[in-house]
Short mmCIF file of C-alpha atoms in Angstrom, two decimals:
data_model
loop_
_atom_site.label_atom_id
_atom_site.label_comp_id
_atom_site.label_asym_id
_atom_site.label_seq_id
_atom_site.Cartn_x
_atom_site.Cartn_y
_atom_site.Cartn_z
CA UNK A 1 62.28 102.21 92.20
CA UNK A 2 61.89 98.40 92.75
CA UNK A 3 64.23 97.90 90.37
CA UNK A 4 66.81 99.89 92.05
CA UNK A 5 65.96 98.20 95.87
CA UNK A 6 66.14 95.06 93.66
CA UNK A 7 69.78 95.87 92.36
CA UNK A 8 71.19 97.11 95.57
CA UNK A 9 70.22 93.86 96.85
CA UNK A 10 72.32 91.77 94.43
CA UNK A 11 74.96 93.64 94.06
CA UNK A 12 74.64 93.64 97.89
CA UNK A 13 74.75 89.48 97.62
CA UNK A 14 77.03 89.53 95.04
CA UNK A 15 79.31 91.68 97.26
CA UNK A 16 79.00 89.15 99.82
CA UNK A 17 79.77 86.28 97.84
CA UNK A 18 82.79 87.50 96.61
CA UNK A 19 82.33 89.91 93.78
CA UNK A 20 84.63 93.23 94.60
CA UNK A 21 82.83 94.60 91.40
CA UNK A 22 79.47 94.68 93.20
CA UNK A 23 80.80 97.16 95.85
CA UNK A 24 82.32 99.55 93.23
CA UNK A 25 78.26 99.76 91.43
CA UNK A 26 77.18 100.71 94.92
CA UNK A 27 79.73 103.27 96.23
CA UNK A 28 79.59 104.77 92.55
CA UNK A 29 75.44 104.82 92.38
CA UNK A 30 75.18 106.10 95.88
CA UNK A 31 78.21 108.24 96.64
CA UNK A 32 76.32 111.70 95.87
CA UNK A 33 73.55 111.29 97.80
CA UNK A 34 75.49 110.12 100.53
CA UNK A 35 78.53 112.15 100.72
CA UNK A 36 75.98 115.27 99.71
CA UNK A 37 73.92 114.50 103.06
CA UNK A 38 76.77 114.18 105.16
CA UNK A 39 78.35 117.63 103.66
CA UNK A 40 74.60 119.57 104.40
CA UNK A 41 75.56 118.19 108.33
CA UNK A 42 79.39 119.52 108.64
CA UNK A 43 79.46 122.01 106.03
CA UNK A 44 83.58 120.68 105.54
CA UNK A 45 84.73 118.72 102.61
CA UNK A 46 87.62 117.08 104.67
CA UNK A 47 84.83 116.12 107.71
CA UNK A 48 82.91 114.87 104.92
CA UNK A 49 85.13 112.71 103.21
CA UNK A 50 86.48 111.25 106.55
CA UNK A 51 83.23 110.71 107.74
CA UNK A 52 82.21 108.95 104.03
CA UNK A 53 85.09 107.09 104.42
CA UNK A 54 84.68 105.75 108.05
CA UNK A 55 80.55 105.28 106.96
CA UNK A 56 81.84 102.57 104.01
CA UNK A 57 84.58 100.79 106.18
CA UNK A 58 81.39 99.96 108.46
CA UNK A 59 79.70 98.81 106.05
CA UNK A 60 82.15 96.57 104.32
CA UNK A 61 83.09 95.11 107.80
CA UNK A 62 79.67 94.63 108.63
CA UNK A 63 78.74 93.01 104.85
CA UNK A 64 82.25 90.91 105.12
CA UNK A 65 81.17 89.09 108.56
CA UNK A 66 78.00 88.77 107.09
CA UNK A 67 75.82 90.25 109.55
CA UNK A 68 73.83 92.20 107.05
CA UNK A 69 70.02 91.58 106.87
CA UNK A 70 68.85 92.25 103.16
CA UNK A 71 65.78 93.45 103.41
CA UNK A 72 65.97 95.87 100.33
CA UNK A 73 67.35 99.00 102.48
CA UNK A 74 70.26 99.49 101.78
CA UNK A 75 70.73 102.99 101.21
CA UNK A 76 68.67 103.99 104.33
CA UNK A 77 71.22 101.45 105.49
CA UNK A 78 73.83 103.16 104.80
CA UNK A 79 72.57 106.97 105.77
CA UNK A 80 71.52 105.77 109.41
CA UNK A 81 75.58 104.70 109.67
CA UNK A 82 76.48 108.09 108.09
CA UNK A 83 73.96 109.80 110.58
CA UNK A 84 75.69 108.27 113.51
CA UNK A 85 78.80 108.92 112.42
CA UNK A 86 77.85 112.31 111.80
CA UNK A 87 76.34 112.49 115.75
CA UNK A 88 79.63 111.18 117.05
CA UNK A 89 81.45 113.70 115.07
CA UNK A 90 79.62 116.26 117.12
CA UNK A 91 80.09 114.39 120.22
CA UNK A 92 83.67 114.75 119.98
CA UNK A 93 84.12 118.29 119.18
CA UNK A 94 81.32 118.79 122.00
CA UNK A 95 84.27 117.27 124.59
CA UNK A 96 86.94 119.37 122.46
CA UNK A 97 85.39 122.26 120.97
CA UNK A 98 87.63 123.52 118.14
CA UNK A 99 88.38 127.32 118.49
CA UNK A 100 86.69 128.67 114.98
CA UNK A 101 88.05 132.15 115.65
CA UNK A 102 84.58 134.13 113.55
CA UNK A 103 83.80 135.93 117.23
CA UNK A 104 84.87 139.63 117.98
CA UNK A 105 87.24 138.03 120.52
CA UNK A 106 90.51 137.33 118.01
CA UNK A 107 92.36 134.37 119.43
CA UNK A 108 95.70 135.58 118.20
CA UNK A 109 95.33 138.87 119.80
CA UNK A 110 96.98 136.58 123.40
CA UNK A 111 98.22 133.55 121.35
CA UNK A 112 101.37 135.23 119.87
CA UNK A 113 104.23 133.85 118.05
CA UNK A 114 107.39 135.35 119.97
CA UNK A 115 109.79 133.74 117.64
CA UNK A 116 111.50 136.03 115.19
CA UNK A 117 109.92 136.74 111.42
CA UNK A 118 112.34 135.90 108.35
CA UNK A 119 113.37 139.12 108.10
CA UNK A 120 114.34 139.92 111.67
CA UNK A 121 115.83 137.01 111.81
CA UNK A 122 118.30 137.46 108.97
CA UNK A 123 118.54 141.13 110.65
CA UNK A 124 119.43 139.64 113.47
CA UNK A 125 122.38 137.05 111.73
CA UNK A 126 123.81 139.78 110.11
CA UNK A 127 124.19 142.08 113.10
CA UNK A 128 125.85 138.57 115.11
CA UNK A 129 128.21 138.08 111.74
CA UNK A 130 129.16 141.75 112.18
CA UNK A 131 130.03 141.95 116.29
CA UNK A 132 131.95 138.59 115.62
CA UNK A 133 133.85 140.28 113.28
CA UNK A 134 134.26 143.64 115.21
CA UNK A 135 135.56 141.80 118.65
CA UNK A 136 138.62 140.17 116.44
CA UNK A 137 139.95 143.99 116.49
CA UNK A 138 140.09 143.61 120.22
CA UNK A 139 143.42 142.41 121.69
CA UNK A 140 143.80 139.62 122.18
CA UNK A 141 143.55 139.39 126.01
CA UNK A 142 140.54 140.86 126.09
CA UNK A 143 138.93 138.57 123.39
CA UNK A 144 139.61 135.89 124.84
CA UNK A 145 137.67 136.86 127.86
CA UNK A 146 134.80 138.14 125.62
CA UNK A 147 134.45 135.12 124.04
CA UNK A 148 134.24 133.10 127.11
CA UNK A 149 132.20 135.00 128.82
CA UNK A 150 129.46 135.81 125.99
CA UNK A 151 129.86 132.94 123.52
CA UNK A 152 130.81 130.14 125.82
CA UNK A 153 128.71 131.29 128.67
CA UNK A 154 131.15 130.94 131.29
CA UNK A 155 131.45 132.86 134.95
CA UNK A 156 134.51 134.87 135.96
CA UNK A 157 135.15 132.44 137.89
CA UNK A 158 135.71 130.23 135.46
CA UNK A 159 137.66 132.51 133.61
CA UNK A 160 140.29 133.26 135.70
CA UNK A 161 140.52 129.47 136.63
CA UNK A 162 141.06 128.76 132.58
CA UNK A 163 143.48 132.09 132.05
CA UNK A 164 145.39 132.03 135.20
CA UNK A 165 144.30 135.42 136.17
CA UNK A 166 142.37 137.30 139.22
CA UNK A 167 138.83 137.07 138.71
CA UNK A 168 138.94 141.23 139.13
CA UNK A 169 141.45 141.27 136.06
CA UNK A 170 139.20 139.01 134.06
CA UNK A 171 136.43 141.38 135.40
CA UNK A 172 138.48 144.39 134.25
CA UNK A 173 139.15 142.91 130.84
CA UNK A 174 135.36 141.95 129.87
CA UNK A 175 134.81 146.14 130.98
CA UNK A 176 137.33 147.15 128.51
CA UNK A 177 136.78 144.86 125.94
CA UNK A 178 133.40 146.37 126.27
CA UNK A 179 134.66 150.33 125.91
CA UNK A 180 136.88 148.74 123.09
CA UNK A 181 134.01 147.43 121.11
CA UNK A 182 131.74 150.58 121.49
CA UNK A 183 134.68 152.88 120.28
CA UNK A 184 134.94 151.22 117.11
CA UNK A 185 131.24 150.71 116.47
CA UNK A 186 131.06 154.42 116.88
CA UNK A 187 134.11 154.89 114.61
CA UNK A 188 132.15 153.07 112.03
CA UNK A 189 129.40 154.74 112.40
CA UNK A 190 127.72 151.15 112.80
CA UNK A 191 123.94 150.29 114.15
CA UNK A 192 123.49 147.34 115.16
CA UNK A 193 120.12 147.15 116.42
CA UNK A 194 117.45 144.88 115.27
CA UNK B 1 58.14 134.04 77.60
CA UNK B 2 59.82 135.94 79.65
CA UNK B 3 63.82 135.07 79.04
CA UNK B 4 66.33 133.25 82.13
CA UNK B 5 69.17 134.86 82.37
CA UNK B 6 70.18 132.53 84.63
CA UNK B 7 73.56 130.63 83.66
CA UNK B 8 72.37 127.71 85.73
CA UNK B 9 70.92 124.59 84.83
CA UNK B 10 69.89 121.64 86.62
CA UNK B 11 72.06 119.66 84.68
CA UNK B 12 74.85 122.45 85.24
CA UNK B 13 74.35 121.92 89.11
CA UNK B 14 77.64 120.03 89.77
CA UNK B 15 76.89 116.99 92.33
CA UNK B 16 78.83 116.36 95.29
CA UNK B 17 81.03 113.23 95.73
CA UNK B 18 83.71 112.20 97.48
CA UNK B 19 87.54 112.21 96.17
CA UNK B 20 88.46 109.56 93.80
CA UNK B 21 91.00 108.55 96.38
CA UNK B 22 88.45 108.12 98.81
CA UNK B 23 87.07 105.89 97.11
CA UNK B 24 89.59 103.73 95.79
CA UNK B 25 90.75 103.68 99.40
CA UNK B 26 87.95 101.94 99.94
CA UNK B 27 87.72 99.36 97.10
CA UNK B 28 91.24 98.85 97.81
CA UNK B 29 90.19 98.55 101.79
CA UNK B 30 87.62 95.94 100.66
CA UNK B 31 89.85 94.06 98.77
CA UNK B 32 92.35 93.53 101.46
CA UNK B 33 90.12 92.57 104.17
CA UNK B 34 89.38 89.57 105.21
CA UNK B 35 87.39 88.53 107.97
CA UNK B 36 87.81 84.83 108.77
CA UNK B 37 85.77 83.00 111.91
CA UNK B 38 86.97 80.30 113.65
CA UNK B 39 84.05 78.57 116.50
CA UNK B 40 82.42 82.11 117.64
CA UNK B 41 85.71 84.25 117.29
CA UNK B 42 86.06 86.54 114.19
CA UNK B 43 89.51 87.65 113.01
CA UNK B 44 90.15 90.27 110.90
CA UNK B 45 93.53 90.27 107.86
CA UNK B 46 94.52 92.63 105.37
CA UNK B 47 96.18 90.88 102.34
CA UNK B 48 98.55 92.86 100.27
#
């Protein structure tokens, strides 16, 4: 066991000195023990390795600026950083608790995603594809106002400003187009529902 | 004796270590850092 404390402390000096090697013997000879201890705290490999990684980056900085005492401890060294690290990890989710979702209360029974599904969605092109190419059997007076009005999202207003007509003949237009567009989705016996 | 039928082994018990990326992060972190001190500031650069 000596002769262990005894090698962690050169490699330890070596390390300091200079000697990238020395650092590779000690992450290799200690890794399990270390990365196993910090696993049996947050039970998550990706917490662990994050947390094994942030535990060596203190310890390089720390051996680097040479404010390392050698006193043959270097493994406890080492845990008491991965302990702390460990706390703080705790710390933090204390301030933002993560939502684990095991309780009866299902989080996604009032989180819902309200946009469409793959399916309804290509439902949903397929029925547009179709009405765009049901209103070019409309004449052409009253497509023209269609379009405006539903694709280009204008207001009667601006309708009969861009087509020179009363806004109540625009009006009257969009209503037929309308009665137009019904008659032949019922002549095709069409559904066009999603 | 009574027979194991127990698959296990202690030398079957797989030990548990961090990615190989992790760690050659880190070698490659150490490599790349130096600290350098000039009067009683430190300063920290990462050579590529």
């Amino acid at each position: 066991m000596n002769n262990v404390k005894a090698n962690d402390a050169f490699l330890v000096k070596s390390y300091i000195e200079g000697n990238e090697n020395s650092l590779s013997i000690l992450i290799d000879r200690h890794q399990h023990r270390i990365y196993s201890f910090i696993f049996s705290k947050v039970y998550n490999k990706d917490i662990a390795e994050d947390i094994f990684q942030d535990t060596f980056i203190k310890v390089i900085r720390t051996l680097k600026r040479g404010k390392y005492s050698e006193e043959g401890k270097f493994l406890p060294w080492v845990m008491r950083i991965a302990h702390n690290l460990v706390i703080d990890h705790f710390r933090k989710n204390k301030r933002m608790p993560k939502f684990d979702n095991s309780g009866d209360f299902n989080i996604f029974s009032v989180l819902t995603d309200s946009s469409l599904d793959a399916e309804k969605q290509l439902i949903k092109d397929q029925i547009e594809a179709d009405v765009q190419e049901l209103i070019k059997e409309l004449p052409e007076d009253q497509l023209e106002v269609l379009v405006m009005r539903i694709y280009k999202d204008m207001s009667f207003k601006e309708i009969s400003e861009r087509t020179g007509v009363s806004i109540n003949t625009a009006l009257g237009r969009m209503r037929y187009a309308l009665i137009n567009l019904r008659k032949v989705i019922e002549k095709h016996n069409l559904i066009l529902t999603n | 004796m009574a027979k194991l039928y127990s698959e296990s082994s202690p030398n079957k018990v797989k030990k548990m270590s961090p990615k190989k990326e992790t760690v050659n992060f880190l070698l490659s972190y150490s490599k790349a850092l130096h600290i350098s001190t000039y009067k009683r500031m430190e300063f920290e650069s990462f050579l590529n």
